[in-house]
Short mmCIF file of C-alpha atoms in Angstrom, two decimals:
data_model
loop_
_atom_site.label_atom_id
_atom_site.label_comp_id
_atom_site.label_asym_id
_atom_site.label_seq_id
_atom_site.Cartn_x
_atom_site.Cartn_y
_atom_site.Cartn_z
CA UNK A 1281 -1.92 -46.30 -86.91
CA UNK A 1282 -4.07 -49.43 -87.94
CA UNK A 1283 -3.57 -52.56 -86.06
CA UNK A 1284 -3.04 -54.06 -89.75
CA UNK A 1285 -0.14 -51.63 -90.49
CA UNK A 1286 1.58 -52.09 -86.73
CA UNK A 1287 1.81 -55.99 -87.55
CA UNK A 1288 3.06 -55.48 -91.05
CA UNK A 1289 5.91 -53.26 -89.50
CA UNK A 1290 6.65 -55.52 -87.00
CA UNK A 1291 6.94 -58.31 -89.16
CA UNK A 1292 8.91 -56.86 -91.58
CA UNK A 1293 11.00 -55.31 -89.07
CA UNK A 1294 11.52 -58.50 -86.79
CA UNK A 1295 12.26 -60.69 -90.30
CA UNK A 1296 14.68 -57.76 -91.30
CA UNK A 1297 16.46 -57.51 -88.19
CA UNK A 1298 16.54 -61.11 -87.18
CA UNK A 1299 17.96 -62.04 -90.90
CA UNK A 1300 20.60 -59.46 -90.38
CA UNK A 1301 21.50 -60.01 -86.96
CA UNK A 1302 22.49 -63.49 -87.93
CA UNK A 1303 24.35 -62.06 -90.70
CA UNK A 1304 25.89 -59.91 -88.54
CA UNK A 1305 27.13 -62.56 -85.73
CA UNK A 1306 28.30 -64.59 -88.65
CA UNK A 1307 30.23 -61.23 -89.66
CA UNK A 1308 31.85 -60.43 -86.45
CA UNK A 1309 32.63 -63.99 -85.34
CA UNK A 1310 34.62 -64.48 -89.02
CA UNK A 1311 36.16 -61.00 -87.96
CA UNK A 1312 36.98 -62.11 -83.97
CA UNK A 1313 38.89 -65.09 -85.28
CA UNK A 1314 40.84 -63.27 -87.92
CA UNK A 1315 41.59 -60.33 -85.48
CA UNK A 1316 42.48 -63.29 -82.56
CA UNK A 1317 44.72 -64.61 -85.07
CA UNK A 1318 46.48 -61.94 -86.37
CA UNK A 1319 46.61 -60.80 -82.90
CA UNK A 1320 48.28 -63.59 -81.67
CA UNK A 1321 50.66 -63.41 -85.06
CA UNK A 1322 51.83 -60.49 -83.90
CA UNK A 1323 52.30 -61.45 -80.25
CA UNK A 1324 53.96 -64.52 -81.33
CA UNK A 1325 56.44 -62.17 -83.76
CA UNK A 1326 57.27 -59.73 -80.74
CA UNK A 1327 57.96 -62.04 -78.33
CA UNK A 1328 60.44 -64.09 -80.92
CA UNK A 1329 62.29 -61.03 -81.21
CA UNK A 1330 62.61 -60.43 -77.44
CA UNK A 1331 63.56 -63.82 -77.04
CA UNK A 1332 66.20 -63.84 -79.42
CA UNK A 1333 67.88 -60.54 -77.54
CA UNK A 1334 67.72 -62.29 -74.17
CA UNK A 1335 69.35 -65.08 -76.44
CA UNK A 1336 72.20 -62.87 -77.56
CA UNK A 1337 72.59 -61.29 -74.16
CA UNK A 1338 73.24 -64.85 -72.86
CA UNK A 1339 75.94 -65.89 -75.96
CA UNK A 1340 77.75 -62.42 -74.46
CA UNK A 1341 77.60 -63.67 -71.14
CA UNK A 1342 78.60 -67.19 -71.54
CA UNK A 1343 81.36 -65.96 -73.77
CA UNK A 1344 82.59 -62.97 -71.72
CA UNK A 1345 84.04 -63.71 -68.37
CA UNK A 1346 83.01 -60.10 -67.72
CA UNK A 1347 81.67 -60.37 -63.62
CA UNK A 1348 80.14 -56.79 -64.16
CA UNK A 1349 77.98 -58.45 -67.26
CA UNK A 1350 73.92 -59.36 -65.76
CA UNK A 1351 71.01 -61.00 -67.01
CA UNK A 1352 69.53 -58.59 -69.09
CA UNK A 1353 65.92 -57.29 -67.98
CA UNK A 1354 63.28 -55.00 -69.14
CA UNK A 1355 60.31 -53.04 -68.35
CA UNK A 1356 57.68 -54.29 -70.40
CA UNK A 1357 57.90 -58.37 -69.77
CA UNK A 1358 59.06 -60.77 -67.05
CA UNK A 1359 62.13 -63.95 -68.40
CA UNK A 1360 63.61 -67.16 -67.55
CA UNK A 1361 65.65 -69.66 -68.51
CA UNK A 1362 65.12 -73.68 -68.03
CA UNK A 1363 67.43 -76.38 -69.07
CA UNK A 1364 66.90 -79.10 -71.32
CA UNK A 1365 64.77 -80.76 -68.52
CA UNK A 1366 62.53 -78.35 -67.99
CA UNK A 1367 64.16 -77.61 -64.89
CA UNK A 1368 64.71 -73.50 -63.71
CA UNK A 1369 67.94 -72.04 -64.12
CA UNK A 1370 66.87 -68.39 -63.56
CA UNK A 1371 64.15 -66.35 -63.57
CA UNK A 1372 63.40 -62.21 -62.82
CA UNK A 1373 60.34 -63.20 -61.09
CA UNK A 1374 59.32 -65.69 -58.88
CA UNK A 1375 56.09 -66.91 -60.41
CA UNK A 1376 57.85 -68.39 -63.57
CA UNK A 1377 58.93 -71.34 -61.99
CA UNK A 1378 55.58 -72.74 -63.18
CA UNK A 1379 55.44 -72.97 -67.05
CA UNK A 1380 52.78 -75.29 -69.24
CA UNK A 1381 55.48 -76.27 -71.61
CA UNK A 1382 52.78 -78.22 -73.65
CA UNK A 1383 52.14 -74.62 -75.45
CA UNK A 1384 54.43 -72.46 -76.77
CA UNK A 1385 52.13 -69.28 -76.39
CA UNK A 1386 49.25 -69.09 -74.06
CA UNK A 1387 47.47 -66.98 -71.47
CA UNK A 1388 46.90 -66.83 -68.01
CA UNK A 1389 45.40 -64.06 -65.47
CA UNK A 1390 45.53 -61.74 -68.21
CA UNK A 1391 49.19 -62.58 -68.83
CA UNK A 1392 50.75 -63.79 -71.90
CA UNK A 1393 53.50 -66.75 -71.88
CA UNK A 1394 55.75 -67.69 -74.48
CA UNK A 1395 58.28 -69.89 -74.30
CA UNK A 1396 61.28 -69.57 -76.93
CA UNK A 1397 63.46 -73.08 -77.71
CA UNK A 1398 66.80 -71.80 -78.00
CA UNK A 1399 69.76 -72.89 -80.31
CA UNK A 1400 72.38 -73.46 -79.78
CA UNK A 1401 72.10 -73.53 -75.75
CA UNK A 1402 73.99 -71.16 -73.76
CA UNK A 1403 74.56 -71.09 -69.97
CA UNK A 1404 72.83 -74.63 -70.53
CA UNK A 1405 69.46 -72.53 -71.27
CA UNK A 1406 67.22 -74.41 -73.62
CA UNK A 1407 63.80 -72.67 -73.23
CA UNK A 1408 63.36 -68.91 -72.85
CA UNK A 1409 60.62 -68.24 -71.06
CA UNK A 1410 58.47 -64.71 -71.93
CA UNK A 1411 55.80 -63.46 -70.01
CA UNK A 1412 54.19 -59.83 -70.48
CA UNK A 1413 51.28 -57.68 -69.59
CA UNK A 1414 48.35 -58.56 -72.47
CA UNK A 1415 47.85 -55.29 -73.50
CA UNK A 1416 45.49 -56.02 -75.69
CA UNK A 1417 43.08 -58.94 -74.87
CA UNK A 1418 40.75 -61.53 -76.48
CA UNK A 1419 38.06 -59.86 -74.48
CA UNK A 1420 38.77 -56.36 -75.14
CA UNK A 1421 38.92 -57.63 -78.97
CA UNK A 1422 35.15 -59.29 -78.54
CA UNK A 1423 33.89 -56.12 -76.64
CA UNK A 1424 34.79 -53.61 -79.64
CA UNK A 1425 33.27 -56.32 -81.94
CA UNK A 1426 29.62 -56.78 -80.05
CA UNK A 1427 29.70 -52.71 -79.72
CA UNK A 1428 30.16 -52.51 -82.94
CA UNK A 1429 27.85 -54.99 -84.24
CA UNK A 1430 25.46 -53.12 -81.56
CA UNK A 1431 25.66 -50.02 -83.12
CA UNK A 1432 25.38 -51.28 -86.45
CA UNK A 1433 21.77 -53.36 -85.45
CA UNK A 1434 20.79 -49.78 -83.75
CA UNK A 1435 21.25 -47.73 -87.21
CA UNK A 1436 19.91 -50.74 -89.95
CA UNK A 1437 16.97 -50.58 -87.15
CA UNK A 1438 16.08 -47.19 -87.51
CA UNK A 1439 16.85 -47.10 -91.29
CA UNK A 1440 14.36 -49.88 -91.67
CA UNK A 1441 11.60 -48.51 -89.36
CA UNK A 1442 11.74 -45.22 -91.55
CA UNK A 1443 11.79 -47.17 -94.65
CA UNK A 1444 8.79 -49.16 -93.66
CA UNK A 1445 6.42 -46.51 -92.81
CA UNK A 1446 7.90 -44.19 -95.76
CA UNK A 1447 6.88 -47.31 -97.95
CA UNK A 1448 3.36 -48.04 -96.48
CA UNK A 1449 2.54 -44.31 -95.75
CA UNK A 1450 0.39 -45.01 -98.97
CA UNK A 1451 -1.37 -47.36 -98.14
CA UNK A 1452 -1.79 -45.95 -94.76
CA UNK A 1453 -3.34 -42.58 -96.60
CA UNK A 1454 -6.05 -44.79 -98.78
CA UNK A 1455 -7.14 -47.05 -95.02
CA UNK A 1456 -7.55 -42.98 -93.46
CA UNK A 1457 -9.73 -42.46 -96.73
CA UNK A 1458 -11.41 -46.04 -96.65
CA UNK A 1459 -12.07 -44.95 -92.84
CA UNK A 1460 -13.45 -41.54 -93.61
CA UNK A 1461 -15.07 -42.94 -96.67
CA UNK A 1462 -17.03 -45.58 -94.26
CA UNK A 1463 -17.81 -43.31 -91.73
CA UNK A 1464 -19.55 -41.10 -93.71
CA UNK A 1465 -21.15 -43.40 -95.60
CA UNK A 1466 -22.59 -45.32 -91.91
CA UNK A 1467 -23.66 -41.43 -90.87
CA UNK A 1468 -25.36 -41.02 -94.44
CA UNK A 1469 -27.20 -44.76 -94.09
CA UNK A 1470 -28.67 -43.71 -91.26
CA UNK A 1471 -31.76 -41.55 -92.09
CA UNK A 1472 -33.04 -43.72 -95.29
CA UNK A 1473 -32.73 -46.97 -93.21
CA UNK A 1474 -34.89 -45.57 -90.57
CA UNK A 1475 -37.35 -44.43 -93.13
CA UNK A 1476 -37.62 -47.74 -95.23
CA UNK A 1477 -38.39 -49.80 -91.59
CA UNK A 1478 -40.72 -47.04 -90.66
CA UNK A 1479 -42.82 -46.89 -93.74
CA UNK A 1480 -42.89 -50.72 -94.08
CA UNK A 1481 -44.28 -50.96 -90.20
CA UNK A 1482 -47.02 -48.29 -91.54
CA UNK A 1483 -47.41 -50.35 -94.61
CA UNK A 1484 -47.92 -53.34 -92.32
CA UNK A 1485 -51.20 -51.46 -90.19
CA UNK A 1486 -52.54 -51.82 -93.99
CA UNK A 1487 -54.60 -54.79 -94.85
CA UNK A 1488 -52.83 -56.68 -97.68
CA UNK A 1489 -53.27 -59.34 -99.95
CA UNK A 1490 -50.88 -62.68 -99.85
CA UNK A 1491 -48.53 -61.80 -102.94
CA UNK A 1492 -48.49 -57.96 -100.98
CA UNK A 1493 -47.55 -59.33 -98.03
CA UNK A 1494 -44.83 -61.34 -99.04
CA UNK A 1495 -43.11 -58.75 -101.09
CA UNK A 1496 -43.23 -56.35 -98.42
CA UNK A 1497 -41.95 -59.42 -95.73
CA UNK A 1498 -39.06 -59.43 -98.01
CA UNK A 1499 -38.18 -56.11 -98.03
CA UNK A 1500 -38.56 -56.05 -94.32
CA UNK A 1501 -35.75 -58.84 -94.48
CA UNK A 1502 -33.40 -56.72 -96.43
CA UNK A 1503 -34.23 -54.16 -94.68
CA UNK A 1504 -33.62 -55.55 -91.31
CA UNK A 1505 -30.22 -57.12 -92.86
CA UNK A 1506 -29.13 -53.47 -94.03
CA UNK A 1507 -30.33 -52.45 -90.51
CA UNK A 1508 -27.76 -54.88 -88.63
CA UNK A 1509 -24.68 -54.12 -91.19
CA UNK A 1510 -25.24 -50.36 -90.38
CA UNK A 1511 -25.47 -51.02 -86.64
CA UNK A 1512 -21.63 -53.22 -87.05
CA UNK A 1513 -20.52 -50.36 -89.12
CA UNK A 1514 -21.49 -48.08 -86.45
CA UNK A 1515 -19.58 -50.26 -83.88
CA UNK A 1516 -16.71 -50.48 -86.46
CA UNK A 1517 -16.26 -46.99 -86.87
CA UNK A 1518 -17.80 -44.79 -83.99
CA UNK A 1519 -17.25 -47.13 -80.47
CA UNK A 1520 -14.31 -45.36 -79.78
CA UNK A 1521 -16.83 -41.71 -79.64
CA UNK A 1522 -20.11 -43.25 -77.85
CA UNK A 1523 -20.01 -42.73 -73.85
CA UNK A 1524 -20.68 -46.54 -72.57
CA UNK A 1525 -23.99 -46.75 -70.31
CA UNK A 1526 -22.44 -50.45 -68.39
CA UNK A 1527 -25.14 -52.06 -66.48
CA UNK A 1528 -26.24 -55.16 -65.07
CA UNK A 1529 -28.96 -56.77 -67.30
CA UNK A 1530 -30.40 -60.07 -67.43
CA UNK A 1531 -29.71 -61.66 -70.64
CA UNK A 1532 -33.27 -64.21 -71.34
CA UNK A 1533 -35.43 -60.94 -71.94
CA UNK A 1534 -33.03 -59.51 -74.55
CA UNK A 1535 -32.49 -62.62 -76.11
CA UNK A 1536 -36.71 -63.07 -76.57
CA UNK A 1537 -36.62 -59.86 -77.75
CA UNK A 1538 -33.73 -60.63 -80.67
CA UNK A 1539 -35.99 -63.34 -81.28
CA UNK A 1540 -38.87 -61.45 -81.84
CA UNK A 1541 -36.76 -58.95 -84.22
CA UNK A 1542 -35.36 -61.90 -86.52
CA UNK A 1543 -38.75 -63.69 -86.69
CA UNK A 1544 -39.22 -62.79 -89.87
CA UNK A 1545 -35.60 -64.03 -91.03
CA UNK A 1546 -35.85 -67.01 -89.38
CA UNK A 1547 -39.66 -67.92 -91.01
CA UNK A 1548 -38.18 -66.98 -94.32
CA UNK A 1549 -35.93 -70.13 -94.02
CA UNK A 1550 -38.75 -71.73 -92.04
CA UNK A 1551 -36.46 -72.33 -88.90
CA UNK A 1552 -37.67 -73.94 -85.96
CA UNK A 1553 -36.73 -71.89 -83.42
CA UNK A 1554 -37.15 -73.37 -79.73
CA UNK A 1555 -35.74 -71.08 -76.32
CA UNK A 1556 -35.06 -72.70 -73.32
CA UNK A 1557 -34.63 -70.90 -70.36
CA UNK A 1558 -33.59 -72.70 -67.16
CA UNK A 1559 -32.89 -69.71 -65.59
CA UNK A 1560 -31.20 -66.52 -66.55
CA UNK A 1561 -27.93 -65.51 -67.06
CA UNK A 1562 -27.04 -61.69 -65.84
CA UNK A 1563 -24.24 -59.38 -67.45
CA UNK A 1564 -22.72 -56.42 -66.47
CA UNK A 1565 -22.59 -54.95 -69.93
CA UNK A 1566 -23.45 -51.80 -72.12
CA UNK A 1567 -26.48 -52.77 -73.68
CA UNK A 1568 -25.99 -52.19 -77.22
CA UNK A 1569 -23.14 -54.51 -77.35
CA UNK A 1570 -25.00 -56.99 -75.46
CA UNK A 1571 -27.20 -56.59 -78.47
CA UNK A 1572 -24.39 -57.01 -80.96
CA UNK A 1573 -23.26 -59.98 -79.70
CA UNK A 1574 -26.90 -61.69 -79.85
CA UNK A 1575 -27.61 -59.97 -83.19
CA UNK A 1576 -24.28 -61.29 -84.88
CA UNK A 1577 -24.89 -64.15 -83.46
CA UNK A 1578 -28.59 -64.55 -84.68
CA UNK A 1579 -27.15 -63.29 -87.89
CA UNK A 1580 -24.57 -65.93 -88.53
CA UNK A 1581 -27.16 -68.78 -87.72
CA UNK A 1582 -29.42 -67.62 -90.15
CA UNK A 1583 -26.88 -67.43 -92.78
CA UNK A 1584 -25.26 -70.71 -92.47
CA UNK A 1585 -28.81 -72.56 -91.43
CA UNK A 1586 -30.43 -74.73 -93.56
CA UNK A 1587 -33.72 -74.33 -94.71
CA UNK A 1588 -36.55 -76.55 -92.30
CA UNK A 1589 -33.64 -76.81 -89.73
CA UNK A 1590 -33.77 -76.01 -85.83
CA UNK A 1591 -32.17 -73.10 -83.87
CA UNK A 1592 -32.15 -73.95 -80.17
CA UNK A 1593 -31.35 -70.60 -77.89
CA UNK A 1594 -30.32 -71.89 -74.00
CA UNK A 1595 -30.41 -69.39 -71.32
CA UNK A 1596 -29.16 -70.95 -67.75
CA UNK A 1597 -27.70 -69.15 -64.66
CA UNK A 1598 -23.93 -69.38 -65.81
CA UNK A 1599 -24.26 -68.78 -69.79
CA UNK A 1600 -26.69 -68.68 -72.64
CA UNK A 1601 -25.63 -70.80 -75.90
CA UNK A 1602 -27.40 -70.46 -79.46
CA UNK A 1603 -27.04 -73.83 -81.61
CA UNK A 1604 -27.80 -74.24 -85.20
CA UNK A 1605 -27.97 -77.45 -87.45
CA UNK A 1606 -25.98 -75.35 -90.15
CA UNK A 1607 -23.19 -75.70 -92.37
CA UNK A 1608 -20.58 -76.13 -89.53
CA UNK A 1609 -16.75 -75.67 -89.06
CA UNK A 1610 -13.64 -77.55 -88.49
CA UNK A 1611 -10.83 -76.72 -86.49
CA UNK A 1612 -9.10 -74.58 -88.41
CA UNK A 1613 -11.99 -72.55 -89.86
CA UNK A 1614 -13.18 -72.58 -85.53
CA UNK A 1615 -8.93 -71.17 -85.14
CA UNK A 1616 -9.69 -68.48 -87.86
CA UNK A 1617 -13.16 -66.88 -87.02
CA UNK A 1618 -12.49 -64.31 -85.30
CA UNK A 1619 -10.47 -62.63 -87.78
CA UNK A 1620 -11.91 -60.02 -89.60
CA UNK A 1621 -12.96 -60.11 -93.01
CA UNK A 1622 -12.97 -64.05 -92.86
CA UNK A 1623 -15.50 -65.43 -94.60
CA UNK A 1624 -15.71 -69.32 -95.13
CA UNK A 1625 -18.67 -69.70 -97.84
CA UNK A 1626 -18.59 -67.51 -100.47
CA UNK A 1627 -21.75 -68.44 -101.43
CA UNK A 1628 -23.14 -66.81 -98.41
CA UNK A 1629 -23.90 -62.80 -97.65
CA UNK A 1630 -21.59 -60.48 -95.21
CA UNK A 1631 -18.58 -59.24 -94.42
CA UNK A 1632 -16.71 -61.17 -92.21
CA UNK A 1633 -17.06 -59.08 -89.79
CA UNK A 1634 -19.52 -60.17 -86.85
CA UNK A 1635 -17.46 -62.50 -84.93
CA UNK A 1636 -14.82 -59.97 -84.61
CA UNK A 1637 -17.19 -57.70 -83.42
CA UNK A 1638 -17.88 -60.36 -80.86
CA UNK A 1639 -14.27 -60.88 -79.95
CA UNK A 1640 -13.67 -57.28 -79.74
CA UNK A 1641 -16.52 -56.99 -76.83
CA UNK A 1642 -16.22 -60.07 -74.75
CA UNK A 1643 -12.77 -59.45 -74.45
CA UNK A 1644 -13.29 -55.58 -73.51
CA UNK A 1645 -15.87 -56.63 -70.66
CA UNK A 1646 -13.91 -60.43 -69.95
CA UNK A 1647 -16.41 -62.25 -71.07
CA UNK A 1648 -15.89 -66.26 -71.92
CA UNK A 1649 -17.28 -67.54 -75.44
CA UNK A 1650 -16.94 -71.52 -76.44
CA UNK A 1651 -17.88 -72.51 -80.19
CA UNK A 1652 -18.52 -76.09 -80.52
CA UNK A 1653 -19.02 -77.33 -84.39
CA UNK A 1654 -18.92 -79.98 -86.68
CA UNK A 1655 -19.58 -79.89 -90.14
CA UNK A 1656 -22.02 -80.69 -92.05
CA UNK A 1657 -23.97 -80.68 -88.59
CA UNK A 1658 -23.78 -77.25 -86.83
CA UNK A 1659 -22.36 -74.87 -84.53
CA UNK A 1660 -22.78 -74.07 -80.91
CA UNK A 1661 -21.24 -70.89 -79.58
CA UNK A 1662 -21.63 -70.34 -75.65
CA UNK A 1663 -21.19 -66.87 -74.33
CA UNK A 1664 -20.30 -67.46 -70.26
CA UNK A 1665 -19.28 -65.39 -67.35
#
């Protein structure tokens, strides 16, 4: 799977879900209120109706001189009766001679308390106290509902994962044939590309006139140019195939050597180019990426230089840094360079693809890069331990 296609699906996906989810909560907590209420509805209806038998039971008793006649009781619930001043008359268990008579249902410990105002009064009873086991609880109610809404995330999660890669297995198909189609195409450049550079190195042993000369330098430029796409293609494609050969290697010699290759590039534009090496930085690196990260480098300040400007290459002990008076960048081009593909002149030749080559190796082998640019003025990219 391309790194492209596992951000699109997890975009998509985390949008999808998060967008739901809040539709969801919204959902359940609508639902949890109108199941509290019609919960306590029909808590509030049950316990009227048990009040109002303890109330008849105490009309027969006050009426009925009967000594054999009791309170009533039951199974299910625990009752008492207070006067008119809030005072306990009697009660079948001791606990319920504390009652918060400021609500007329409420819970406590997992209990439920009602209290019943009862007309007309009998045996002086005013309130009828209720208190039963809450069989069914506000928490229980809020646990079905986040299991549910659980369960629900789970499957639209799946559903949406499957719909995502059913909907970009297309365009995952054309990448695999973009891939193949490149890395064929990188194996097929190989051979001619060789062959141009070494017949215009044998053309080179041949004396020439001026006008010859010049032609031939400029095919040696395209060349070369061709040469250094092929070699990022290469990286690209086939990195993930080529046994790495790490080493410790001392960076000034390669670097005069780069030099040496782009010399012909960099008199095209007639740049100045001046090294200065205070001492030598040393890498422990594979080094044909070493190379790629000078060569892109080298690359990208001949592109964006201007013509009769100055390159200044800095090798020291801690880093080496390559400075041109080009084009430049601001911050948010600076932010954006190391995305692939990004390109911020049109006018100007490539892919958009070297400083993500860069990226890609400095951060396999932990390697520090700084780019310092203004524009209209330059850039100065540092490559550090």
């Amino acid at each position: 799977m391309f790194s492209g296609e596992k951000k699109t699906i997890k975009s998509v996906l985390i949008l999808y879900l998060v967008s739901t989810f809040l539709m969801i909560i919204t959902l359940a907590f609508v639902y949890f209120r109108y199941e509290s209420q019609n919960f306590k509805d029909e808590i509030k209806k049950q316990s009227i109706q048990k009040a109002q038998m303890i109330h008849t039971e105490l009309e027969k008793l006050q009426k009925n001189k009967d000594e054999s006649l009791l309170y009533p009781r039951y199974e299910d619930l625990e009752s008492a009766i207070f006067d008119s001043d809030k005072k306990l008359i009697f009660a079948t268990d001791a606990t319920l001679g504390e009652v918060d008579f400021t609500q007329q249902l409420y819970k406590k410990d997992d209990l439920i308390y009602f209290i019943y105002e009862a007309k007309p009064y009998y045996l002086g009873a005013k309130y009828i106290v209720l208190k039963q086991k809450n069989i069914k609880t506000f928490s229980k109610i809020g646990k079905n509902i986040l299991l549910l809404t659980l369960f629900i995330l789970l499957v639209i999660g799946l559903t949406s994962l499957f719909l995502v890669k059913l909907i970009l297995k297309p365009m995952r198909e054309n990448l695999n044939l973009l891939d193949r189609f490149i890395k064929d195409t990188t194996h097929e450049l190989n051979t001619p590309i060789s062959t141009i550079l070494t017949n215009i190195e044998m053309i080179e042993g041949i004396e020439q006139n001026e006008k010859m000369k010049t032609k031939i330098n400029r095919i040696k430029i395209a060349s070369q140019a061709i040469s250094n796409l092929y070699e990022d293609l290469v990286y690209l494609t086939l990195n993930h195939n080529t046994q790495k050969n790490d080493e410790l290697l001392k960076v000034a010699p390669i670097l005069k050597d780069r030099i040496e290759y782009f010399s012909l590039m960099f008199k095209s534009k007639n740049l100045e180019v001046v090294f200065i090496e205070e001492g030598y930085i040393e890498l422990f690196i594979d080094k044909t990426k070493l190379i790629r990260i000078i060569d892109n480098l080298f690359s990208n300040a001949y592109k964006y230089s201007k013509k009769d400007s100055k390159l200044t290459i800095i090798s020291t002990h801690n880093f080496f840094k390559i400075c041109d008076q080009g084009i430049g960048m601001n911050e948010n081009e600076i932010s954006k360079v190391f995305q692939r593909y990004t390109r911020f002149d049109a006018t100007v030749g490539g892919f958009g693809i070297g400083y993500s080559i860069i990226k890609k190796i400095i951060d396999e082998y932990d390697i520090k890069i700084k780019i310092d640019s203004k524009k209209g003025v330059g850039t100065c990219v540092t490559i550090k331990k």
